Amino acid sequence: MTTPLPTDRAALLARLAEPRKYDIAIVGGGATGLGVALDAAQRGHSVVLIEAHDFAKGTSSRATKLVHGGVRYLAQGNIHLVREALHERVHILGSAPHLAQPLAFVMPSYKLWETPFYGTGLKMYDALAGKAGLGRTEWLGAAETLHLLPGARPQGLKGGVKYWDGQFDDARLALAIARTAAAHGALLLNYCEATEVLHDAGRAVGLRVRDAESGREWRIQAGCIVNATGVWVDALRQQDARAAGQAVQPMVAPSQGVHVVVDQSFSPGEHALLVPSTADGRVLFAVPWLGKLILGTTDTPRHDLPLEPEPFERELDFILREAANYLRRAPARTDILSTWVGLRPLVKPGGDDGEGATKSISREHTVRVSRSGLVTVTGGKWTTYRAMAEDVLAHCVQAGVLLPRGAARTAGLQLVGAPAGGRPTGLNQPPGLHLYGTEAPLVAGLPGAGRELAPGLTEAMVRFAARHEYARTVEDVLARRSRQLFLHAAEAARAAPAVAAVLADELEPGHDHALPAFLKLAGGYAQHPGAAAA
């Protein structure tokens, strides 16, 4: 067990202020940007990553918590994508077994044809996984299905299919990637915004950045600039193009996915439930996670890009209505403990904006290099973040903005906290020290280890978040270092003042821990079901 690196902000800003030229500067601290930072640092590049808010603040903390190959892509005939994701799934499970583990799914059948039809497709899923498979697909009778899914509606049940995928804690995995990149020499800063791409003779040569807390600004020099800001990539692309007197067309068409959290008593047990085709042809999941049950998701186009998107009423109605068709006990609005929304960066076809669209490893993500050399990546999904990072760096080298320095070495790399042997369980259990892996004894040794501020969150965990996990605000702790906001918004609101008091003891005097802003945010996560006081 090694001593974790401190994340003292003053020291990080002092490093940022040092006059130097980085090999690569990355804008965006979500899954993609962090994956690029880790890959580049592993190869020996000098790396700086800037995130305007907190790491995984946006889409990367709002997934369905599944590490999967994409069963629905198999139905579309996208064999290459499914095969890639299935093999990348193994890398995630192996790199952080305290945060990502296999999960068995059961698809209940209420029509006679469903079990053989979907079962055959899932057998193909197994075949594509090959040696990277997590378990064998099984056809089930009605009694076996109810045994594994005791919360399923028994009326009309014909049988089912059991198959395997993975699940994970997305925000904590993002944090583990960030901290592993830092351990390999990368400089990462949250709450530091890239306000401008700097140019010299028409080439992108650096960034102007602003510390969101103090307002101080710096100019960063870098040979390669990567724009990995997810659904927000077009803002930096357009600023880069304007500097050269050019124009670009937006490349992102955002779509939002809504998730609803209820008590796990609606579907008790260790198995997730899959509905392969809802009334409008979507896929619906009921996934046990950290002692609660996640229901979702939706796929609704949006034309705006709010930092905190809210669900549309029709989306909540859709999720609850479809869940009621498959669960013995139908969840109602008053049963909702929290809701969250993620914006997916769906990529428009390129070719009409003066930039060359590259051929990506995955058809879900796109890499484009502007005339100035700005490298933009968007699209994709969590499961393939490592392959996406390799693709980005390959195109950086091809574009001549990054010198080659060895091959990718992230396959098989274990992230901070990963136990050396075994595969601990815990993502179907309430949150606790098991999520810290090998760092659990360090957390348990801090002051306040016996004082619980919220279910599964101790004072010691807040201190660890401030000292070693870049936490600056109450939201950082309750939304992403712990997942309390996502699990139960009302409980998170009740714990917020105590969390703010611990942060005040840990961080510099006078620092704004943003308690009022968090209380308003927590109300938004709970306001739709009207359960904030439940």
Short mmCIF file of C-alpha atoms in Angstrom, two decimals:
data_model
loop_
_atom_site.label_atom_id
_atom_site.label_comp_id
_atom_site.label_asym_id
_atom_site.label_seq_id
_atom_site.Cartn_x
_atom_site.Cartn_y
_atom_site.Cartn_z
CA MET A 1 0.00 0.00 0.00
CA THR A 2 1.52 3.30 -1.14
CA THR A 3 0.88 6.74 0.30
CA PRO A 4 -1.52 8.61 -2.01
CA LEU A 5 -0.42 11.86 -3.62
CA PRO A 6 -1.74 15.02 -1.96
CA THR A 7 -3.99 17.22 -4.08
CA ASP A 8 -3.16 20.52 -2.40
CA ARG A 9 -4.51 23.17 -4.76
CA ALA A 10 -1.89 25.79 -4.02
CA ALA A 11 0.84 23.34 -4.98
CA LEU A 12 -1.00 22.33 -8.16
CA LEU A 13 -1.45 25.97 -9.21
CA ALA A 14 2.20 26.66 -8.49
CA ARG A 15 3.11 23.87 -10.91
CA LEU A 16 0.73 25.32 -13.49
CA ALA A 17 2.43 28.71 -13.20
CA GLU A 18 5.88 27.27 -13.96
CA PRO A 19 7.21 28.33 -17.38
CA ARG A 20 7.37 25.20 -19.51
CA LYS A 21 6.03 23.68 -22.69
CA TYR A 22 3.95 20.53 -22.31
CA ASP A 23 3.81 17.80 -24.90
CA ILE A 24 0.03 17.70 -24.61
CA ALA A 25 -2.64 19.89 -22.99
CA ILE A 26 -6.09 18.37 -22.56
CA VAL A 27 -9.29 20.34 -22.04
CA GLY A 28 -11.99 18.30 -20.33
CA GLY A 29 -11.86 16.06 -17.27
CA GLY A 30 -14.44 13.44 -18.18
CA ALA A 31 -13.80 9.82 -19.12
CA THR A 32 -12.27 10.65 -22.50
CA GLY A 33 -9.96 13.46 -21.41
CA LEU A 34 -8.78 11.56 -18.35
CA GLY A 35 -8.16 8.47 -20.45
CA VAL A 36 -6.02 10.50 -22.86
CA ALA A 37 -4.09 12.01 -19.92
CA LEU A 38 -3.34 8.59 -18.45
CA ASP A 39 -2.31 7.06 -21.77
CA ALA A 40 -0.05 10.01 -22.65
CA ALA A 41 1.55 10.09 -19.21
CA GLN A 42 2.15 6.34 -19.34
CA ARG A 43 4.04 6.82 -22.60
CA GLY A 44 6.28 9.42 -20.99
CA HIS A 45 4.72 12.61 -22.36
CA SER A 46 4.47 15.75 -20.25
CA VAL A 47 0.74 16.25 -19.68
CA VAL A 48 -1.54 18.95 -18.30
CA LEU A 49 -5.31 18.56 -18.07
CA ILE A 50 -7.72 21.40 -17.37
CA GLU A 51 -11.33 20.91 -16.23
CA ALA A 52 -13.68 23.90 -15.90
CA HIS A 53 -15.77 22.26 -13.18
CA ASP A 54 -15.06 19.00 -11.34
CA PHE A 55 -13.76 15.78 -12.83
CA ALA A 56 -16.70 13.80 -14.26
CA LYS A 57 -19.07 16.64 -13.41
CA GLY A 58 -21.04 16.13 -16.63
CA THR A 59 -21.97 13.05 -18.60
CA SER A 60 -19.18 10.89 -17.17
CA SER A 61 -20.84 10.67 -13.74
CA ARG A 62 -24.35 10.10 -15.10
CA ALA A 63 -24.10 6.74 -16.85
CA THR A 64 -26.38 3.77 -16.25
CA LYS A 65 -23.36 2.35 -14.35
CA LEU A 66 -22.90 -0.45 -16.88
CA VAL A 67 -19.64 -1.64 -18.45
CA HIS A 68 -21.11 -3.41 -21.44
CA GLY A 69 -20.68 -4.42 -25.05
CA GLY A 70 -24.03 -3.03 -26.12
CA VAL A 71 -26.66 -5.70 -26.70
CA ARG A 72 -28.73 -3.27 -28.77
CA TYR A 73 -25.80 -2.69 -31.16
CA LEU A 74 -25.74 -6.42 -31.81
CA ALA A 75 -29.35 -6.21 -32.99
CA GLN A 76 -28.28 -3.39 -35.34
CA GLY A 77 -25.59 -5.59 -36.84
CA ASN A 78 -22.73 -3.47 -35.51
CA ILE A 79 -20.48 -6.42 -34.84
CA HIS A 80 -17.21 -4.47 -34.79
CA LEU A 81 -18.43 -2.09 -32.09
CA VAL A 82 -19.82 -4.89 -29.92
CA ARG A 83 -16.63 -6.93 -30.18
CA GLU A 84 -14.45 -3.93 -29.30
CA ALA A 85 -16.60 -2.97 -26.30
CA LEU A 86 -16.71 -6.55 -25.00
CA HIS A 87 -12.93 -6.76 -25.01
CA GLU A 88 -12.48 -3.29 -23.51
CA ARG A 89 -14.94 -4.32 -20.78
CA VAL A 90 -12.35 -6.81 -19.51
CA HIS A 91 -9.70 -4.08 -19.22
CA ILE A 92 -11.96 -1.95 -17.02
CA LEU A 93 -12.93 -4.86 -14.79
CA GLY A 94 -9.29 -5.82 -14.37
CA SER A 95 -7.96 -2.30 -13.84
CA ALA A 96 -10.26 -1.43 -10.93
CA PRO A 97 -11.97 -4.49 -9.43
CA HIS A 98 -13.02 -2.44 -6.40
CA LEU A 99 -15.03 -0.16 -8.71
CA ALA A 100 -16.04 -2.40 -11.64
CA GLN A 101 -17.37 -5.94 -11.38
CA PRO A 102 -19.32 -8.54 -13.38
CA LEU A 103 -23.09 -8.35 -13.10
CA ALA A 104 -25.64 -10.97 -14.10
CA PHE A 105 -28.71 -9.76 -16.04
CA VAL A 106 -32.02 -11.52 -16.47
CA MET A 107 -34.38 -10.76 -19.32
CA PRO A 108 -37.87 -11.99 -18.33
CA SER A 109 -40.01 -13.31 -21.20
CA TYR A 110 -43.76 -12.75 -21.29
CA LYS A 111 -44.18 -14.14 -24.81
CA LEU A 112 -43.19 -17.65 -25.85
CA TRP A 113 -40.96 -16.50 -28.70
CA GLU A 114 -38.88 -14.10 -26.59
CA THR A 115 -36.70 -16.63 -24.76
CA PRO A 116 -35.39 -18.45 -27.86
CA PHE A 117 -35.17 -15.25 -29.92
CA TYR A 118 -33.25 -13.13 -27.43
CA GLY A 119 -31.41 -16.14 -26.05
CA THR A 120 -29.95 -16.88 -29.48
CA GLY A 121 -28.79 -13.27 -29.82
CA LEU A 122 -27.16 -13.38 -26.40
CA LYS A 123 -25.39 -16.62 -27.28
CA MET A 124 -23.86 -14.65 -30.16
CA TYR A 125 -22.90 -12.00 -27.60
CA ASP A 126 -21.00 -14.73 -25.73
CA ALA A 127 -19.31 -15.87 -28.94
CA LEU A 128 -18.12 -12.35 -29.76
CA ALA A 129 -16.69 -12.00 -26.26
CA GLY A 130 -14.75 -15.25 -26.59
CA LYS A 131 -12.15 -15.57 -23.84
CA ALA A 132 -13.19 -12.11 -22.62
CA GLY A 133 -16.60 -13.47 -21.62
CA LEU A 134 -17.78 -13.07 -18.03
CA GLY A 135 -20.23 -15.95 -17.85
CA ARG A 136 -22.38 -18.28 -19.92
CA THR A 137 -25.80 -17.25 -21.24
CA GLU A 138 -28.55 -19.51 -19.86
CA TRP A 139 -32.15 -20.05 -20.88
CA LEU A 140 -34.45 -20.06 -17.84
CA GLY A 141 -37.85 -21.39 -17.00
CA ALA A 142 -40.46 -19.25 -15.26
CA ALA A 143 -39.61 -20.57 -11.79
CA GLU A 144 -35.88 -19.99 -12.29
CA THR A 145 -36.55 -16.48 -13.57
CA LEU A 146 -38.63 -15.58 -10.51
CA HIS A 147 -35.99 -17.06 -8.24
CA LEU A 148 -33.36 -14.75 -9.72
CA LEU A 149 -35.75 -11.80 -10.11
CA PRO A 150 -38.12 -12.02 -7.12
CA GLY A 151 -39.42 -8.54 -7.91
CA ALA A 152 -40.55 -9.45 -11.43
CA ARG A 153 -44.24 -9.58 -12.32
CA PRO A 154 -45.24 -13.27 -12.20
CA GLN A 155 -48.48 -12.95 -14.22
CA GLY A 156 -47.89 -14.30 -17.71
CA LEU A 157 -44.19 -15.03 -17.18
CA LYS A 158 -42.97 -17.68 -19.64
CA GLY A 159 -39.28 -17.85 -18.77
CA GLY A 160 -36.20 -15.76 -19.29
CA VAL A 161 -32.57 -15.47 -20.33
CA LYS A 162 -29.61 -14.86 -18.05
CA TYR A 163 -26.44 -13.25 -19.40
CA TRP A 164 -23.42 -11.35 -18.06
CA ASP A 165 -22.09 -7.83 -18.40
CA GLY A 166 -20.40 -5.46 -15.95
CA GLN A 167 -21.22 -2.52 -13.73
CA PHE A 168 -19.11 0.21 -12.20
CA ASP A 169 -19.00 3.42 -10.19
CA ASP A 170 -18.43 5.90 -13.01
CA ALA A 171 -17.41 9.00 -11.03
CA ARG A 172 -15.04 7.11 -8.77
CA LEU A 173 -13.51 5.31 -11.74
CA ALA A 174 -12.91 8.71 -13.36
CA LEU A 175 -11.23 9.85 -10.18
CA ALA A 176 -9.07 6.71 -10.08
CA ILE A 177 -7.95 7.36 -13.67
CA ALA A 178 -7.14 11.00 -12.79
CA ARG A 179 -5.12 10.02 -9.72
CA THR A 180 -3.28 7.30 -11.63
CA ALA A 181 -2.37 9.80 -14.36
CA ALA A 182 -1.10 12.16 -11.64
CA ALA A 183 0.98 9.35 -10.17
CA HIS A 184 2.63 9.07 -13.59
CA GLY A 185 3.48 12.77 -13.63
CA ALA A 186 0.44 14.41 -15.25
CA LEU A 187 -0.76 17.74 -13.84
CA LEU A 188 -4.54 17.79 -13.47
CA LEU A 189 -6.62 20.72 -12.26
CA ASN A 190 -10.34 20.93 -11.72
CA TYR A 191 -12.15 24.28 -11.47
CA CYS A 192 -9.76 25.74 -14.02
CA GLU A 193 -11.31 26.85 -17.30
CA ALA A 194 -9.70 27.00 -20.73
CA THR A 195 -10.89 30.37 -22.03
CA GLU A 196 -8.94 30.53 -25.29
CA VAL A 197 -6.87 28.45 -27.68
CA LEU A 198 -3.66 30.37 -28.33
CA HIS A 199 -2.25 30.51 -31.86
CA ASP A 200 1.05 31.30 -33.51
CA ALA A 201 1.23 31.57 -37.31
CA GLY A 202 -2.13 29.85 -37.56
CA ARG A 203 -1.20 26.89 -35.34
CA ALA A 204 -2.69 26.01 -31.95
CA VAL A 205 0.21 26.35 -29.53
CA GLY A 206 -1.36 26.69 -26.10
CA LEU A 207 -4.23 27.70 -23.88
CA ARG A 208 -5.26 30.64 -21.79
CA VAL A 209 -6.72 29.28 -18.56
CA ARG A 210 -8.48 30.85 -15.59
CA ASP A 211 -8.68 29.57 -12.04
CA ALA A 212 -12.41 29.58 -11.27
CA GLU A 213 -11.78 30.18 -7.56
CA SER A 214 -9.36 33.11 -7.65
CA GLY A 215 -9.81 34.47 -11.16
CA ARG A 216 -6.06 34.28 -11.82
CA GLU A 217 -5.04 33.53 -15.40
CA TRP A 218 -2.10 31.75 -17.01
CA ARG A 219 -0.90 30.94 -20.52
CA ILE A 220 0.01 27.30 -21.09
CA GLN A 221 2.25 26.25 -23.94
CA ALA A 222 1.80 22.81 -25.49
CA GLY A 223 2.69 21.09 -28.71
CA CYS A 224 -0.67 19.33 -28.87
CA ILE A 225 -4.08 20.61 -27.70
CA VAL A 226 -6.88 18.05 -27.22
CA ASN A 227 -10.48 19.21 -26.93
CA ALA A 228 -12.28 16.49 -24.93
CA THR A 229 -15.18 18.47 -23.50
CA GLY A 230 -17.96 16.07 -24.47
CA VAL A 231 -21.21 17.72 -25.53
CA TRP A 232 -19.48 21.10 -25.19
CA VAL A 233 -16.69 20.52 -27.76
CA ASP A 234 -18.19 22.88 -30.31
CA ALA A 235 -17.55 25.97 -28.16
CA LEU A 236 -13.78 25.46 -28.25
CA ARG A 237 -13.85 24.41 -31.90
CA GLN A 238 -15.65 27.60 -32.86
CA GLN A 239 -13.28 29.78 -30.83
CA ASP A 240 -10.32 28.07 -32.48
CA ALA A 241 -11.82 28.63 -35.96
CA ARG A 242 -12.70 32.30 -35.34
CA ALA A 243 -9.09 33.03 -34.43
CA ALA A 244 -8.14 31.91 -37.94
CA GLY A 245 -11.02 33.77 -39.61
CA GLN A 246 -12.82 30.52 -40.36
CA ALA A 247 -16.12 28.92 -39.42
CA VAL A 248 -17.10 25.41 -38.44
CA GLN A 249 -20.43 23.67 -38.24
CA PRO A 250 -21.47 22.09 -34.92
CA MET A 251 -20.56 18.42 -34.72
CA VAL A 252 -22.64 17.42 -31.69
CA ALA A 253 -26.37 16.73 -31.53
CA PRO A 254 -26.99 16.13 -27.82
CA SER A 255 -29.44 13.58 -26.50
CA GLN A 256 -30.35 13.13 -22.87
CA GLY A 257 -30.74 9.99 -20.82
CA VAL A 258 -32.77 10.10 -17.61
CA HIS A 259 -32.27 7.77 -14.64
CA VAL A 260 -34.57 7.23 -11.68
CA VAL A 261 -33.46 5.74 -8.35
CA VAL A 262 -35.83 3.85 -6.06
CA ASP A 263 -35.44 1.48 -3.13
CA GLN A 264 -34.02 -1.89 -4.08
CA SER A 265 -37.02 -3.63 -2.57
CA PHE A 266 -38.72 -3.12 -5.95
CA SER A 267 -36.28 -5.67 -7.39
CA PRO A 268 -34.36 -7.35 -4.58
CA GLY A 269 -31.41 -9.61 -5.18
CA GLU A 270 -28.13 -9.55 -7.04
CA HIS A 271 -29.44 -9.64 -10.61
CA ALA A 272 -30.27 -6.76 -12.94
CA LEU A 273 -33.39 -6.77 -15.10
CA LEU A 274 -33.27 -6.04 -18.83
CA VAL A 275 -36.25 -5.10 -20.97
CA PRO A 276 -34.92 -5.51 -24.54
CA SER A 277 -37.71 -3.64 -26.28
CA THR A 278 -40.09 -1.24 -24.58
CA ALA A 279 -43.29 0.19 -26.08
CA ASP A 280 -41.28 2.61 -28.22
CA GLY A 281 -38.42 0.23 -29.03
CA ARG A 282 -35.94 1.35 -26.37
CA VAL A 283 -34.01 -0.74 -23.85
CA LEU A 284 -34.89 -0.41 -20.16
CA PHE A 285 -32.72 -1.50 -17.24
CA ALA A 286 -33.44 -2.05 -13.57
CA VAL A 287 -29.95 -2.25 -12.06
CA PRO A 288 -29.06 -2.85 -8.39
CA TRP A 289 -26.32 -0.40 -7.42
CA LEU A 290 -24.91 0.57 -4.02
CA GLY A 291 -27.99 -0.67 -2.20
CA LYS A 292 -30.53 1.09 -4.43
CA LEU A 293 -32.18 0.34 -7.80
CA ILE A 294 -31.52 2.37 -10.96
CA LEU A 295 -34.31 2.53 -13.54
CA GLY A 296 -33.56 3.91 -16.99
CA THR A 297 -32.91 5.22 -19.44
CA THR A 298 -34.34 7.51 -22.10
CA ASP A 299 -33.02 8.95 -25.36
CA THR A 300 -34.46 12.41 -25.95
CA PRO A 301 -32.91 15.03 -28.28
CA ARG A 302 -32.01 18.40 -26.74
CA HIS A 303 -31.07 21.65 -28.39
CA ASP A 304 -29.50 23.28 -25.34
CA LEU A 305 -26.53 22.27 -23.20
CA PRO A 306 -27.34 22.90 -19.53
CA LEU A 307 -24.71 21.90 -17.00
CA GLU A 308 -27.49 20.41 -14.86
CA PRO A 309 -30.16 19.11 -17.24
CA GLU A 310 -33.48 18.09 -15.74
CA PRO A 311 -35.78 15.27 -16.83
CA PHE A 312 -38.86 16.02 -18.88
CA GLU A 313 -42.11 14.93 -17.27
CA ARG A 314 -42.82 12.54 -20.13
CA GLU A 315 -39.46 10.82 -19.52
CA LEU A 316 -40.24 10.14 -15.88
CA ASP A 317 -43.68 8.87 -16.87
CA PHE A 318 -42.14 6.59 -19.50
CA ILE A 319 -39.64 5.01 -17.08
CA LEU A 320 -42.21 4.42 -14.35
CA ARG A 321 -44.80 3.10 -16.80
CA GLU A 322 -42.42 0.64 -18.43
CA ALA A 323 -41.05 -0.50 -15.07
CA ALA A 324 -44.61 -1.17 -13.92
CA ASN A 325 -45.07 -3.57 -16.83
CA TYR A 326 -42.27 -5.80 -15.52
CA LEU A 327 -42.15 -5.36 -11.75
CA ARG A 328 -44.42 -7.05 -9.24
CA ARG A 329 -44.79 -3.72 -7.40
CA ALA A 330 -45.04 -0.65 -9.59
CA PRO A 331 -42.92 2.34 -8.49
CA ALA A 332 -44.68 5.70 -8.25
CA ARG A 333 -43.43 9.29 -8.28
CA THR A 334 -43.38 9.35 -4.49
CA ASP A 335 -41.02 6.35 -4.48
CA ILE A 336 -38.29 8.22 -6.38
CA LEU A 337 -35.26 8.95 -4.21
CA SER A 338 -33.24 10.79 -6.83
CA THR A 339 -33.16 11.51 -10.55
CA TRP A 340 -30.24 12.44 -12.75
CA VAL A 341 -29.76 13.26 -16.40
CA GLY A 342 -26.77 12.73 -18.66
CA LEU A 343 -26.26 14.43 -22.04
CA ARG A 344 -24.91 12.11 -24.75
CA PRO A 345 -22.65 13.74 -27.35
CA LEU A 346 -24.12 12.19 -30.50
CA VAL A 347 -21.91 13.07 -33.46
CA LYS A 348 -23.29 14.57 -36.65
CA PRO A 349 -21.80 13.38 -39.96
CA GLY A 350 -18.72 15.44 -40.83
CA GLY A 351 -17.33 16.67 -44.08
CA ASP A 352 -19.02 20.03 -44.64
CA ASP A 353 -17.12 22.18 -42.19
CA GLY A 354 -13.68 22.33 -43.74
CA GLU A 355 -12.26 19.69 -41.39
CA GLY A 356 -11.33 16.12 -42.10
CA ALA A 357 -13.27 13.52 -40.15
CA THR A 358 -10.96 10.70 -39.10
CA LYS A 359 -11.78 7.04 -39.21
CA SER A 360 -12.28 6.12 -35.56
CA ILE A 361 -11.59 2.82 -33.89
CA SER A 362 -15.14 2.90 -32.60
CA ARG A 363 -18.01 4.14 -34.74
CA GLU A 364 -19.41 5.76 -31.65
CA HIS A 365 -16.66 8.32 -31.26
CA THR A 366 -15.15 10.80 -33.69
CA VAL A 367 -11.78 12.51 -33.81
CA ARG A 368 -11.29 15.65 -35.90
CA VAL A 369 -8.18 17.76 -36.41
CA SER A 370 -8.72 21.40 -37.32
CA ARG A 371 -6.52 23.41 -39.68
CA SER A 372 -4.78 24.86 -36.64
CA GLY A 373 -3.99 21.40 -35.28
CA LEU A 374 -6.61 21.41 -32.50
CA VAL A 375 -7.59 17.78 -31.91
CA THR A 376 -11.24 17.29 -30.97
CA VAL A 377 -12.72 14.02 -29.73
CA THR A 378 -16.33 13.42 -28.80
CA GLY A 379 -18.94 10.68 -28.78
CA GLY A 380 -18.12 7.21 -27.53
CA LYS A 381 -19.01 5.60 -24.25
CA TRP A 382 -17.38 4.76 -20.96
CA THR A 383 -16.64 1.13 -21.81
CA THR A 384 -14.31 2.08 -24.67
CA TYR A 385 -12.59 5.06 -23.02
CA ARG A 386 -9.17 3.37 -23.12
CA ALA A 387 -9.42 2.51 -26.83
CA MET A 388 -10.62 6.05 -27.54
CA ALA A 389 -7.55 7.46 -25.81
CA GLU A 390 -5.30 5.32 -27.99
CA ASP A 391 -7.15 6.56 -31.08
CA VAL A 392 -6.80 10.20 -30.04
CA LEU A 393 -3.05 9.92 -29.49
CA ALA A 394 -2.62 8.06 -32.78
CA HIS A 395 -4.24 10.95 -34.60
CA CYS A 396 -2.22 13.49 -32.65
CA VAL A 397 0.91 11.78 -33.97
CA GLN A 398 -0.48 11.47 -37.51
CA ALA A 399 -1.34 15.18 -37.52
CA GLY A 400 2.22 16.04 -36.51
CA VAL A 401 1.25 17.82 -33.28
CA LEU A 402 2.62 15.13 -30.98
CA LEU A 403 5.90 13.30 -31.35
CA PRO A 404 5.67 9.51 -30.97
CA ARG A 405 6.96 8.20 -27.66
CA GLY A 406 6.29 4.51 -27.36
CA ALA A 407 3.20 2.39 -27.71
CA ALA A 408 0.15 2.44 -25.46
CA ARG A 409 0.74 0.73 -22.13
CA THR A 410 -2.62 1.06 -20.41
CA ALA A 411 -3.84 -2.46 -21.21
CA GLY A 412 -3.52 -4.39 -17.97
CA LEU A 413 -2.61 -1.29 -15.94
CA GLN A 414 -4.18 -1.32 -12.49
CA LEU A 415 -5.56 1.98 -11.26
CA VAL A 416 -5.06 3.59 -7.86
CA GLY A 417 -6.72 1.49 -5.17
CA ALA A 418 -6.96 -1.69 -7.22
CA PRO A 419 -6.37 -4.78 -5.06
CA ALA A 420 -3.53 -7.01 -6.18
CA GLY A 421 -5.59 -10.18 -6.17
CA GLY A 422 -9.18 -11.30 -6.04
CA ARG A 423 -12.29 -9.48 -7.11
CA PRO A 424 -14.09 -7.86 -4.20
CA THR A 425 -17.84 -7.44 -4.29
CA GLY A 426 -19.66 -4.34 -3.25
CA LEU A 427 -21.46 -2.45 -6.02
CA ASN A 428 -24.73 -4.17 -5.14
CA GLN A 429 -24.13 -3.31 -1.47
CA PRO A 430 -24.52 0.06 0.26
CA PRO A 431 -21.49 2.33 -0.12
CA GLY A 432 -18.61 1.91 2.28
CA LEU A 433 -14.87 1.44 2.66
CA HIS A 434 -14.79 -1.39 0.11
CA LEU A 435 -14.98 1.24 -2.66
CA TYR A 436 -11.51 2.50 -1.68
CA GLY A 437 -9.79 -0.80 -2.42
CA THR A 438 -6.26 -0.90 -1.03
CA GLU A 439 -6.63 2.64 0.30
CA ALA A 440 -9.39 1.64 2.73
CA PRO A 441 -6.97 1.34 5.71
CA LEU A 442 -5.67 4.85 5.02
CA VAL A 443 -9.19 6.24 5.07
CA ALA A 444 -10.05 4.29 8.20
CA GLY A 445 -7.03 5.78 9.95
CA LEU A 446 -8.11 9.40 9.48
CA PRO A 447 -9.95 11.44 12.15
CA GLY A 448 -13.69 10.84 12.14
CA ALA A 449 -13.59 7.29 10.79
CA GLY A 450 -16.31 6.30 13.25
CA ARG A 451 -18.57 9.30 12.61
CA GLU A 452 -21.11 8.72 9.84
CA LEU A 453 -22.43 11.85 8.12
CA ALA A 454 -24.70 9.98 5.70
CA PRO A 455 -25.26 6.28 4.98
CA GLY A 456 -21.85 4.95 3.93
CA LEU A 457 -20.10 8.33 4.24
CA THR A 458 -17.87 9.11 7.22
CA GLU A 459 -16.07 12.25 8.29
CA ALA A 460 -12.80 10.46 7.47
CA MET A 461 -13.94 9.92 3.87
CA VAL A 462 -14.58 13.65 3.50
CA ARG A 463 -11.10 14.38 4.84
CA PHE A 464 -9.60 11.88 2.39
CA ALA A 465 -11.54 13.49 -0.47
CA ALA A 466 -10.13 16.91 0.43
CA ARG A 467 -6.56 15.72 0.94
CA HIS A 468 -6.15 13.20 -1.88
CA GLU A 469 -9.12 13.33 -4.27
CA TYR A 470 -9.27 16.96 -5.48
CA ALA A 471 -12.56 17.68 -3.65
CA ARG A 472 -13.29 21.41 -3.31
CA THR A 473 -17.02 21.67 -2.67
CA VAL A 474 -19.87 19.93 -0.88
CA GLU A 475 -21.12 18.79 -4.27
CA ASP A 476 -17.76 17.22 -5.13
CA VAL A 477 -18.04 15.06 -2.01
CA LEU A 478 -21.74 14.19 -2.05
CA ALA A 479 -22.15 13.74 -5.80
CA ARG A 480 -18.88 12.19 -6.97
CA ARG A 481 -16.48 11.19 -4.14
CA SER A 482 -19.46 9.55 -2.50
CA ARG A 483 -22.62 9.02 -4.58
CA GLN A 484 -25.13 10.15 -1.99
CA LEU A 485 -26.78 12.76 -4.23
CA PHE A 486 -27.38 10.11 -6.88
CA LEU A 487 -28.69 7.58 -4.38
CA HIS A 488 -30.93 9.69 -2.14
CA ALA A 489 -31.11 13.44 -2.72
CA ALA A 490 -32.89 14.23 0.55
CA GLU A 491 -30.30 12.38 2.63
CA ALA A 492 -27.55 14.20 0.75
CA ALA A 493 -29.14 17.54 1.59
CA ARG A 494 -29.35 16.61 5.26
CA ALA A 495 -25.66 15.65 5.33
CA ALA A 496 -24.46 18.74 3.45
CA PRO A 497 -23.88 21.11 6.42
CA ALA A 498 -21.76 18.51 8.23
CA VAL A 499 -19.73 17.88 5.04
CA ALA A 500 -19.20 21.63 4.65
CA ALA A 501 -17.90 21.85 8.22
CA VAL A 502 -15.32 19.10 7.59
CA LEU A 503 -14.20 20.77 4.35
CA ALA A 504 -13.82 24.05 6.22
CA ASP A 505 -11.46 22.27 8.60
CA GLU A 506 -9.46 20.69 5.76
CA LEU A 507 -9.22 23.38 3.09
CA GLU A 508 -7.77 26.88 3.16
CA PRO A 509 -9.53 29.50 5.34
CA GLY A 510 -12.24 31.44 3.56
CA HIS A 511 -12.67 28.92 0.76
CA ASP A 512 -16.24 28.75 -0.58
CA HIS A 513 -17.56 25.21 -0.17
CA ALA A 514 -20.73 26.14 -2.11
CA LEU A 515 -23.19 24.79 0.45
CA PRO A 516 -26.19 26.92 -0.66
CA ALA A 517 -25.63 25.94 -4.29
CA PHE A 518 -25.54 22.28 -3.35
CA LEU A 519 -28.77 22.48 -1.35
CA LYS A 520 -30.48 24.00 -4.37
CA LEU A 521 -29.04 21.28 -6.60
CA ALA A 522 -30.21 18.52 -4.25
CA GLY A 523 -33.70 20.00 -4.36
CA GLY A 524 -33.60 19.70 -8.14
CA TYR A 525 -32.65 16.03 -7.99
CA ALA A 526 -35.62 15.39 -5.70
CA GLN A 527 -38.14 18.02 -6.82
CA HIS A 528 -39.78 15.99 -9.56
CA PRO A 529 -41.05 13.21 -7.32
CA GLY A 530 -41.86 15.72 -4.60
CA ALA A 531 -39.96 13.53 -2.15
CA ALA A 532 -37.37 15.99 -0.81
CA ALA A 533 -38.84 15.76 2.68
CA ALA A 534 -39.59 12.05 2.57
#
